[in-house]
Amino acid sequence: MVIVMAPDATSDNIDSLVDLVATAGGEAYVTRGVSRTIIGLVGDVRQFETLDLRAMPGVSDVLRISAPYKLVSRENNAERSMVSVRGVPIGGGNNTVIAGPCAVETPEQTLEAARMAQAAGAALLRGGAYKPRTSPYAFQGLGEAGLKILSDVRDETGLPIVTEVVDAADVELVAGYADMLQVGTRNMQNFALLQAVGEAGRPVLLKRGMNATIEEWLMAAEYIAQRGNLDIVLCERGIRTFEKATRNTLDISAVPVAQNLSHLPVIVDPSHSGGKRELVLPLTRAALAVGADGVIIDVHPRPETALCDGPQALVEEDLPELRDMASTLTALLGRTLTAAPQPLAV
Amino acid sequence: MVIVMAPDATSDNIDSLVDLVATAGGEAYVTRGVSRTIIGLVGDVRQFETLDLRAMPGVSDVLRISAPYKLVSRENNAERSMVSVRGVPIGGGNNTVIAGPCAVETPEQTLEAARMAQAAGAALLRGGAYKPRTSPYAFQGLGEAGLKILSDVRDETGLPIVTEVVDAADVELVAGYADMLQVGTRNMQNFALLQAVGEAGRPVLLKRGMNATIEEWLMAAEYIAQRGNLDIVLCERGIRTFEKATRNTLDISAVPVAQNLSHLPVIVDPSHSGGKRELVLPLTRAALAVGADGVIIDVHPRPETALCDGPQALVEEDLPELRDMASTLTALLGRTLTAAPQPLAV
Amino acid sequence: MVIVMAPDATSDNIDSLVDLVATAGGEAYVTRGVSRTIIGLVGDVRQFETLDLRAMPGVSDVLRISAPYKLVSRENNAERSMVSVRGVPIGGGNNTVIAGPCAVETPEQTLEAARMAQAAGAALLRGGAYKPRTSPYAFQGLGEAGLKILSDVRDETGLPIVTEVVDAADVELVAGYADMLQVGTRNMQNFALLQAVGEAGRPVLLKRGMNATIEEWLMAAEYIAQRGNLDIVLCERGIRTFEKATRNTLDISAVPVAQNLSHLPVIVDPSHSGGKRELVLPLTRAALAVGADGVIIDVHPRPETALCDGPQALVEEDLPELRDMASTLTALLGRTLTAAPQPLAV
Amino acid sequence: MVIVMAPDATSDNIDSLVDLVATAGGEAYVTRGVSRTIIGLVGDVRQFETLDLRAMPGVSDVLRISAPYKLVSRENNAERSMVSVRGVPIGGGNNTVIAGPCAVETPEQTLEAARMAQAAGAALLRGGAYKPRTSPYAFQGLGEAGLKILSDVRDETGLPIVTEVVDAADVELVAGYADMLQVGTRNMQNFALLQAVGEAGRPVLLKRGMNATIEEWLMAAEYIAQRGNLDIVLCERGIRTFEKATRNTLDISAVPVAQNLSHLPVIVDPSHSGGKRELVLPLTRAALAVGADGVIIDVHPRPETALCDGPQALVEEDLPELRDMASTLTALLGRTLTAAPQPLAV
C-alpha cells in the first residue's frame, strides 16, 4: 500500500502517518521525490484498511498496488519518470548516451576515452574504479585513486560520472566522487548494497542480474526505492543462456516489458551483452529502436592494451556512426537526445 | 571441401568430378544455384588433396572451409545471398515483410488477413495449414483444405505463400501449393524433413530451434543445402530461457552473428518471440534496426476467436505503424523495401 | 475424457462407443493395453457429458482428467505401469539396465559390445543404426545393414534390441527388426514420427527433448498413446543449460516429478547427460537411488575408435562396478533387477 | 603459482618469501592450514620464475597450477580435504547431514527443529537469522536475536551452528555466534563478503550461485581461500533453467565434476533445489549416491506456519527414512556417517 502526499504536506503530517502505521503494527518507508513524497507501507494490509488514511491531513491519495514491487511500479506512477544526473536527464522523453572505459587505468587513458565519449555524443562518462572480477587474480580496479582520476576528468570535460560501487562499506566514499552510482550484475541481489545506495543521495544505475527475471530486477529496484531513493535507472545487459556465440544474450524484449511494468527509465548495455566490438553498433540500433531510454557503451583509445574487456570496446573510427545513429533513431521515436553538458568555467 | 564450377561447366564436367571423388572414397553433393554450381565433398580431406581437383575441366575454384557448415558459410560466398520467392526477393539488400494468420481457419479469415498483410506492406503471405502443436488435443490445422484456401487467396491478392510442412511425407503435396516451405522450430533437427525440403525445388524458411545454438541452426541449413537447395532464409524466433515474462527470449544478437557466419538472409519473427501483441511493434523495430533482412508477423482480423496464438496477432489498427516503420527503417539502413506483387491478371 | 472398458468388453461395445462419440461431434482414440482397453475422447467435453457413457455396455469407468495429457497421466492409472519388451519388463517394480554401443559399426564391435552389456547385467541391447547427427558430414549410421547386425547379435545373445528410428517413413522397416523403438531427443516433437511409432505395435523409448519441459515430454508421450500404444518408457537424458562442464545437465529431479505425474516407467541415460566416461557410474548411482526404473548406458570395446560419442562409453573394466551397483541399489529400493534373457535355443 | 611450506617452516621464512615476491612486483597471499602453510602468488609468473623460490629456507615445493583457481584446485592438493566445524568433520571420507529450519522464528520452533535434526541423524544445525529475500516486503530474519536463539539451542543440543551472513559489515558479529558461516546463492559473487568471511576464522559453506558455472563457483571459493581460509565446503543447490516443475534444477553432475576439479568437500541442498517436500528424500538419495560429502536439509515442526519456504521442509514423519537412508548409502560408498556431538556438560 502506498500513500501519496499532497504537494503542501508538512513534515508533521508525514510523522503522524508514520506513527499511525506503527500503531497498526506496520512499518512506513518515506520516499521524498522532487515533486512529491510517497510513503510505502509494509505489514498487514487488512490492518491498514481499518485506519482512515485518506482522511489524515496532507494525504493526497492511497493506492493499493497489486504488483509485488510497489514504489517502482507503473501503478504507482503512470507517467514515465525522468532521472537527473547532475542536471543531465535520463528518461521522460530523453535518450541519453553514456560512454567511457570499462575500467579507469590511467589519467591519460581516462581523458582520452572521455574525449571519445564526447565525440560519440555522450552526455555522461562511465568508468570503473572498483571492478568485480570473477577471478581474484584479475585486475580489481584502482579504487579511490581511480575515483580521483574520474573527478579530474569531469572537471576537464564537464561530463558527470557514473561509476560502480561493489561494497556497502564503500558507498559513502564513492558517492563523494560520483554523480551516479552503478550496481553491477553480480550485485543485483546484494541487498545490503542496494539499501546502502538507497540512502546515499545519488541516482542509481541498476544493472539486471545476468540470471534475474524482470520481476526480480524490479524487486531489487524496490529495495533502493524503499530507502527513499526513486532516482533509479534500470539497465538491461544480457542474460545467461546456452548460446555461446555471444558473451550474454541481450534480452531486447526486457526493455518494453520493464517499461510497461515500471515507471523507471530503462537503458541497454550493448557492450557487455554481445561482448564483441562488431556487435555493439547493431545492438545499439536495436536498443534505441525498441524504445530504450539510452545506452551505455565501452570505448577505449587502445583496446588491445585494455586491462578489462578490451574486445568489446568501440574505437575512434566507430564514433561518428554511433553519434549519427543515436541522433537519427532518437528523432524517429519522437524523443530528445540529451546534449553533453559544457565543462564548468574555472 | 567445396568445388565451385565455372559458369560454362558442363554436366559431363560435373559427372567426372563426382566419379573422381567416389574413387577417392568420398561423396559429392551437387548444388545447382542460379549463377553457379557448387559441389560439396564429404569424406577424408587428405584423400581429396591427393586429387588434382583444380586441374579438372570446368572447375573454377576449390575451397577448404574451416566452419563445420560449408555450403551456407560466409567463407563459401562472401556476398550476402538473395532468395527469390516467386519473384519476391528476400536478402541481398532487400527488406521483406511477411505477414498473415498463424493458422488458416476459413477462406474469409484468410482473405481478410491477407488484405491486412497487404495494408501492412507485406510482400508475402504466411499461413499454416499443418500446425505442429504441443498437445495432440489442440487444433492441428486444416491440412490440404488449408493449402487450397491459401492458393485461392494467392490468386485473389497476388501474394506468394509461405507455409509450414511438418512431415517429410507431406513435402511433395505442400510444395504443390506453396511458394516457400517453412520448417518450424520443433523440426529444426528433423533431418529427414530437412533433406526432403532440400530436394523439393522450393525456397525454404528455416526457423531456429528454440534451444538450438546458432551453429546448430547453420548445420541444419547445411542439411538442406547439401541436397542441392541453397534458397534458404534463416528465421530467428526466440529461444527458451528462464525468463517467463515473454513466451520466448528474442535473441536479437543472433541476426548479426548469423549474418557474419553465413551468406543466407536472416529474418525475425517478433510475434512468436514475444508472444504478446504489445511487444510486436517494438520488437519489429529492433529487428529491422539490428539489420535483419525482414520480418514475419502474425495478423488476424479477430484475434479473440483465433484457433492458434491469438494473443500475439496484430490487428487492423496496428498496420499503418508497421508499414511506416518498415519503410523508414529500411531506408535508414540503406536497403530497399520489397514491394508487394500485383495480383495475376485473370 | 477417458473411458475405461471392462475386462470382458467386446469389440462391438467399443465400436458402439466410437460411433456415439462421433455423433456428438468428437473423436475417440482406442488404446488396447494388456489388461484393459481405454478410449480417449477428443472434442467438447460438455457435449460428451450429455451422453450417458457410463450406462453403455462394456464401460467400467469414465474419467475426467485435468492434466493436459490424459492417457499417460497418473490420474488415468494410479498404478505404475510395466512395459514388456519381448518378455523383458521395464517398470512396475523392476529395474532394467539397457546397454550397448552408441552406434552399430561392425558385426564384431556390436557383438563385443553386447557381451559387455551382458557382463554389466543388462537385459536389453541398445545400438543405433540410424543416427541423427547435428552435422550432415558426420557418420549417419549403417541403416538397414545395421539393423541386420543387431538382429544377428540378438540371435547370438538373446538380448532384445532397442534402436532409434528418425523418420516416420522408416518406422515399419525398423519395427521389422527392433523389439523397442527409440525416439531421440531431437525428435521429441516430431509429431509425425510420434504418431507413426504409436501405430507400429512395438514398445517405445521416448527420450526427453533437450529443451523440453516435463509437461511437453508427457504431451509427446500422449501423441503416441493416442494412437493406441501405451507401452511407452520415458527417458531423461539431460537438458541444455548454461553449464559447460558437462555435455548436458542431467535433470535428476525429472524422474520423481514425471513418476508423480504419469504412470509410465522413467529411466535415465547417464552417458548422454554427462558426456564423459568418468561421470557415468556416479550418475548411474544417482539415477537408481532417485528411483529411476532403469538406465541406458553406452559401452564400447574400443571407445578411442568409436564413430560416435566415444568419450562417454564405459569400457570393460567399468562393468563389474556397474553390475554390482545396479544390483545393490535396486535391492535397496525394494525393486527387482531384471535378469537378462537366455539366448533362444537354435 | 603456489608455494607449499615445509611443516617446520618458521614465520621468518614466510615473511622472507612475501618480501621476495613483493620485490618482483607480485603479491603473496598466505594461507595457514592445519597441516601446512601455503602461499599463493599473484602477478607475472615469468617474473617469479627468475627467483629461485625452491632454494629459499622453509620451502617444501613450488607448484605451477594451470586451473584459473589455484588454492582450491585438485592440482594444489590431490587428497580430498576435511573441514572441521567445532570438531564435526565434513569431507575426507565422512558424510555429514546438516538440518534445521530455513529461518529462525522463535526459540521454541528452533529447538523443536533442532530435535528433529537430531532425530534425522544430523551432526550440524542450520538456521537463518539473516534472510536474503527477493522482496523487501518479505520476512528478513530476526538478526542478532536469531543468532542468540541459535546459540541457546546449541547449548541445549550440542549441535554446532551453520548460519548465513549477507553483509560484509555483519561478518564479525555473526562469526561471534556461528560455528560455520554460510554464503548464499545470491551472494556467491559478492566479493567483499567473500573476502570478509575469508578473514573471519570460521569455516565457510559456499552455496553455488543459481546461475554460476562450476568454474565461477570455484573462483568464488578462491576469493575466500586467498584470504587465508581453506576451510570451505561447497554446496550445490540447483541452477536456474527453463524447467518450471521444480524451483531450481538440481545439477547432480556438479558434485563429481567439482570433486574432480577441487579438493574441497561438496554437499547438496535438496530442499532448495526441488522446492517441494516430496522431492527432498529422493534427491537426498541421489546426492548421497552420486558421492556428495553430505546434505543440508530444511526441517520444520509446522511447515504450514513457516515464515520462509515452508513447502520444502521435511516433517517429523520423514525423519526415520532420512536417517536410515543416510546411514545405508554412506556405508555403501565406503564412507563414515558423522555422528552428532553430545551436548556440552553444564
PDB file of N, CA and C in Angstrom, chain D residues 118-154:
ATOM      1  N   GLN D 118      18.310 -33.783  15.024  1.00  0.00           N
ATOM      2  CA  GLN D 118      18.989 -34.887  15.710  1.00  0.00           C
ATOM      3  C   GLN D 118      18.333 -36.225  15.393  1.00  0.00           C
ATOM      4  N   ALA D 119      17.013 -36.217  15.367  1.00  0.00           N
ATOM      5  CA  ALA D 119      16.298 -37.457  15.060  1.00  0.00           C
ATOM      6  C   ALA D 119      16.620 -37.938  13.651  1.00  0.00           C
ATOM      7  N   ALA D 120      16.976 -37.006  12.789  1.00  0.00           N
ATOM      8  CA  ALA D 120      17.304 -37.371  11.407  1.00  0.00           C
ATOM      9  C   ALA D 120      18.766 -37.762  11.262  1.00  0.00           C
ATOM     10  N   GLY D 121      19.518 -37.706  12.359  1.00  0.00           N
ATOM     11  CA  GLY D 121      20.929 -38.079  12.288  1.00  0.00           C
ATOM     12  C   GLY D 121      21.850 -36.931  11.914  1.00  0.00           C
ATOM     13  N   ALA D 122      21.368 -35.705  12.020  1.00  0.00           N
ATOM     14  CA  ALA D 122      22.200 -34.562  11.651  1.00  0.00           C
ATOM     15  C   ALA D 122      23.260 -34.302  12.713  1.00  0.00           C
ATOM     16  N   ALA D 123      24.425 -33.834  12.258  1.00  0.00           N
ATOM     17  CA  ALA D 123      25.525 -33.522  13.166  1.00  0.00           C
ATOM     18  C   ALA D 123      25.723 -32.015  13.288  1.00  0.00           C
ATOM     19  N   LEU D 124      25.023 -31.260  12.454  1.00  0.00           N
ATOM     20  CA  LEU D 124      25.122 -29.801  12.482  1.00  0.00           C
ATOM     21  C   LEU D 124      23.720 -29.225  12.322  1.00  0.00           C
ATOM     22  N   LEU D 125      23.528 -28.045  12.940  1.00  0.00           N
ATOM     23  CA  LEU D 125      22.225 -27.377  12.869  1.00  0.00           C
ATOM     24  C   LEU D 125      22.305 -26.185  11.911  1.00  0.00           C
ATOM     25  N   ARG D 126      21.408 -26.145  10.929  1.00  0.00           N
ATOM     26  CA  ARG D 126      21.304 -24.972  10.070  1.00  0.00           C
ATOM     27  C   ARG D 126      20.151 -24.107  10.560  1.00  0.00           C
ATOM     28  N   GLY D 127      20.183 -22.813  10.221  1.00  0.00           N
ATOM     29  CA  GLY D 127      19.080 -21.933  10.596  1.00  0.00           C
ATOM     30  C   GLY D 127      19.475 -20.510  10.260  1.00  0.00           C
ATOM     31  N   GLY D 128      18.560 -19.768   9.640  1.00  0.00           N
ATOM     32  CA  GLY D 128      18.908 -18.436   9.154  1.00  0.00           C
ATOM     33  C   GLY D 128      18.388 -17.337  10.063  1.00  0.00           C
ATOM     34  N   ALA D 129      19.271 -16.440  10.459  1.00  0.00           N
ATOM     35  CA  ALA D 129      18.873 -15.252  11.210  1.00  0.00           C
ATOM     36  C   ALA D 129      18.841 -14.035  10.296  1.00  0.00           C
ATOM     37  N   TYR D 130      19.612 -14.102   9.226  1.00  0.00           N
ATOM     38  CA  TYR D 130      19.600 -13.048   8.206  1.00  0.00           C
ATOM     39  C   TYR D 130      19.163 -13.708   6.910  1.00  0.00           C
ATOM     40  N   LYS D 131      18.019 -13.333   6.386  1.00  0.00           N
ATOM     41  CA  LYS D 131      17.466 -13.990   5.199  1.00  0.00           C
ATOM     42  C   LYS D 131      17.513 -13.037   4.007  1.00  0.00           C
ATOM     43  N   PRO D 132      18.268 -13.365   2.985  1.00  0.00           N
ATOM     44  CA  PRO D 132      18.247 -12.516   1.787  1.00  0.00           C
ATOM     45  C   PRO D 132      16.986 -12.824   0.999  1.00  0.00           C
ATOM     46  N   ARG D 133      16.064 -11.903   0.938  1.00  0.00           N
ATOM     47  CA  ARG D 133      14.774 -12.169   0.287  1.00  0.00           C
ATOM     48  C   ARG D 133      14.607 -11.321  -0.956  1.00  0.00           C
ATOM     49  N   THR D 134      14.068 -11.922  -1.994  1.00  0.00           N
ATOM     50  CA  THR D 134      13.847 -11.218  -3.251  1.00  0.00           C
ATOM     51  C   THR D 134      13.030  -9.951  -3.036  1.00  0.00           C
ATOM     52  N   SER D 135      12.056 -10.022  -2.151  1.00  0.00           N
ATOM     53  CA  SER D 135      11.183  -8.873  -1.916  1.00  0.00           C
ATOM     54  C   SER D 135      11.566  -8.149  -0.632  1.00  0.00           C
ATOM     55  N   PRO D 136      11.640  -6.820  -0.691  1.00  0.00           N
ATOM     56  CA  PRO D 136      11.900  -6.075   0.543  1.00  0.00           C
ATOM     57  C   PRO D 136      10.733  -6.153   1.518  1.00  0.00           C
ATOM     58  N   TYR D 137       9.617  -6.681   1.070  1.00  0.00           N
ATOM     59  CA  TYR D 137       8.442  -6.767   1.932  1.00  0.00           C
ATOM     60  C   TYR D 137       8.325  -8.141   2.597  1.00  0.00           C
ATOM     61  N   ALA D 138       9.259  -9.064   2.287  1.00  0.00           N
ATOM     62  CA  ALA D 138       9.207 -10.403   2.885  1.00  0.00           C
ATOM     63  C   ALA D 138      10.000 -10.410   4.195  1.00  0.00           C
ATOM     64  N   PHE D 139       9.732 -11.398   5.026  1.00  0.00           N
ATOM     65  CA  PHE D 139      10.405 -11.568   6.317  1.00  0.00           C
ATOM     66  C   PHE D 139      11.922 -11.650   6.117  1.00  0.00           C
ATOM     67  N   GLN D 140      12.656 -10.782   6.786  1.00  0.00           N
ATOM     68  CA  GLN D 140      14.096 -10.679   6.537  1.00  0.00           C
ATOM     69  C   GLN D 140      14.938 -11.352   7.623  1.00  0.00           C
ATOM     70  N   GLY D 141      14.312 -12.036   8.539  1.00  0.00           N
ATOM     71  CA  GLY D 141      15.073 -12.704   9.593  1.00  0.00           C
ATOM     72  C   GLY D 141      15.119 -11.876  10.867  1.00  0.00           C
ATOM     73  N   LEU D 142      15.463 -12.570  11.969  1.00  0.00           N
ATOM     74  CA  LEU D 142      15.454 -11.905  13.282  1.00  0.00           C
ATOM     75  C   LEU D 142      16.743 -11.170  13.590  1.00  0.00           C
ATOM     76  N   GLY D 143      17.766 -11.340  12.751  1.00  0.00           N
ATOM     77  CA  GLY D 143      19.041 -10.672  13.018  1.00  0.00           C
ATOM     78  C   GLY D 143      19.714 -11.230  14.268  1.00  0.00           C
ATOM     79  N   GLU D 144      20.328 -10.350  15.065  1.00  0.00           N
ATOM     80  CA  GLU D 144      21.115 -10.844  16.203  1.00  0.00           C
ATOM     81  C   GLU D 144      20.257 -11.639  17.187  1.00  0.00           C
ATOM     82  N   ALA D 145      18.998 -11.249  17.321  1.00  0.00           N
ATOM     83  CA  ALA D 145      18.119 -12.016  18.208  1.00  0.00           C
ATOM     84  C   ALA D 145      18.047 -13.474  17.755  1.00  0.00           C
ATOM     85  N   GLY D 146      18.047 -13.685  16.456  1.00  0.00           N
ATOM     86  CA  GLY D 146      18.045 -15.048  15.925  1.00  0.00           C
ATOM     87  C   GLY D 146      19.345 -15.772  16.233  1.00  0.00           C
ATOM     88  N   LEU D 147      20.452 -15.045  16.161  1.00  0.00           N
ATOM     89  CA  LEU D 147      21.745 -15.673  16.478  1.00  0.00           C
ATOM     90  C   LEU D 147      21.782 -16.138  17.932  1.00  0.00           C
ATOM     91  N   LYS D 148      21.175 -15.325  18.801  1.00  0.00           N
ATOM     92  CA  LYS D 148      21.155 -15.705  20.225  1.00  0.00           C
ATOM     93  C   LYS D 148      20.322 -16.968  20.427  1.00  0.00           C
ATOM     94  N   ILE D 149      19.208 -17.047  19.720  1.00  0.00           N
ATOM     95  CA  ILE D 149      18.387 -18.267  19.817  1.00  0.00           C
ATOM     96  C   ILE D 149      19.200 -19.478  19.372  1.00  0.00           C
ATOM     97  N   LEU D 150      19.903 -19.333  18.249  1.00  0.00           N
ATOM     98  CA  LEU D 150      20.714 -20.444  17.756  1.00  0.00           C
ATOM     99  C   LEU D 150      21.758 -20.856  18.787  1.00  0.00           C
ATOM    100  N   SER D 151      22.356 -19.863  19.405  1.00  0.00           N
ATOM    101  CA  SER D 151      23.397 -20.139  20.391  1.00  0.00           C
ATOM    102  C   SER D 151      22.815 -20.907  21.581  1.00  0.00           C
ATOM    103  N   ASP D 152      21.642 -20.500  22.027  1.00  0.00           N
ATOM    104  CA  ASP D 152      20.989 -21.203  23.138  1.00  0.00           C
ATOM    105  C   ASP D 152      20.662 -22.648  22.754  1.00  0.00           C
ATOM    106  N   VAL D 153      20.190 -22.803  21.531  1.00  0.00           N
ATOM    107  CA  VAL D 153      19.827 -24.157  21.097  1.00  0.00           C
ATOM    108  C   VAL D 153      21.076 -25.023  20.958  1.00  0.00           C
ATOM    109  N   ARG D 154      22.173 -24.433  20.557  1.00  0.00           N
ATOM    110  CA  ARG D 154      23.434 -25.184  20.530  1.00  0.00           C
ATOM    111  C   ARG D 154      23.800 -25.663  21.925  1.00  0.00           C
TER     112      ARG D 154
END
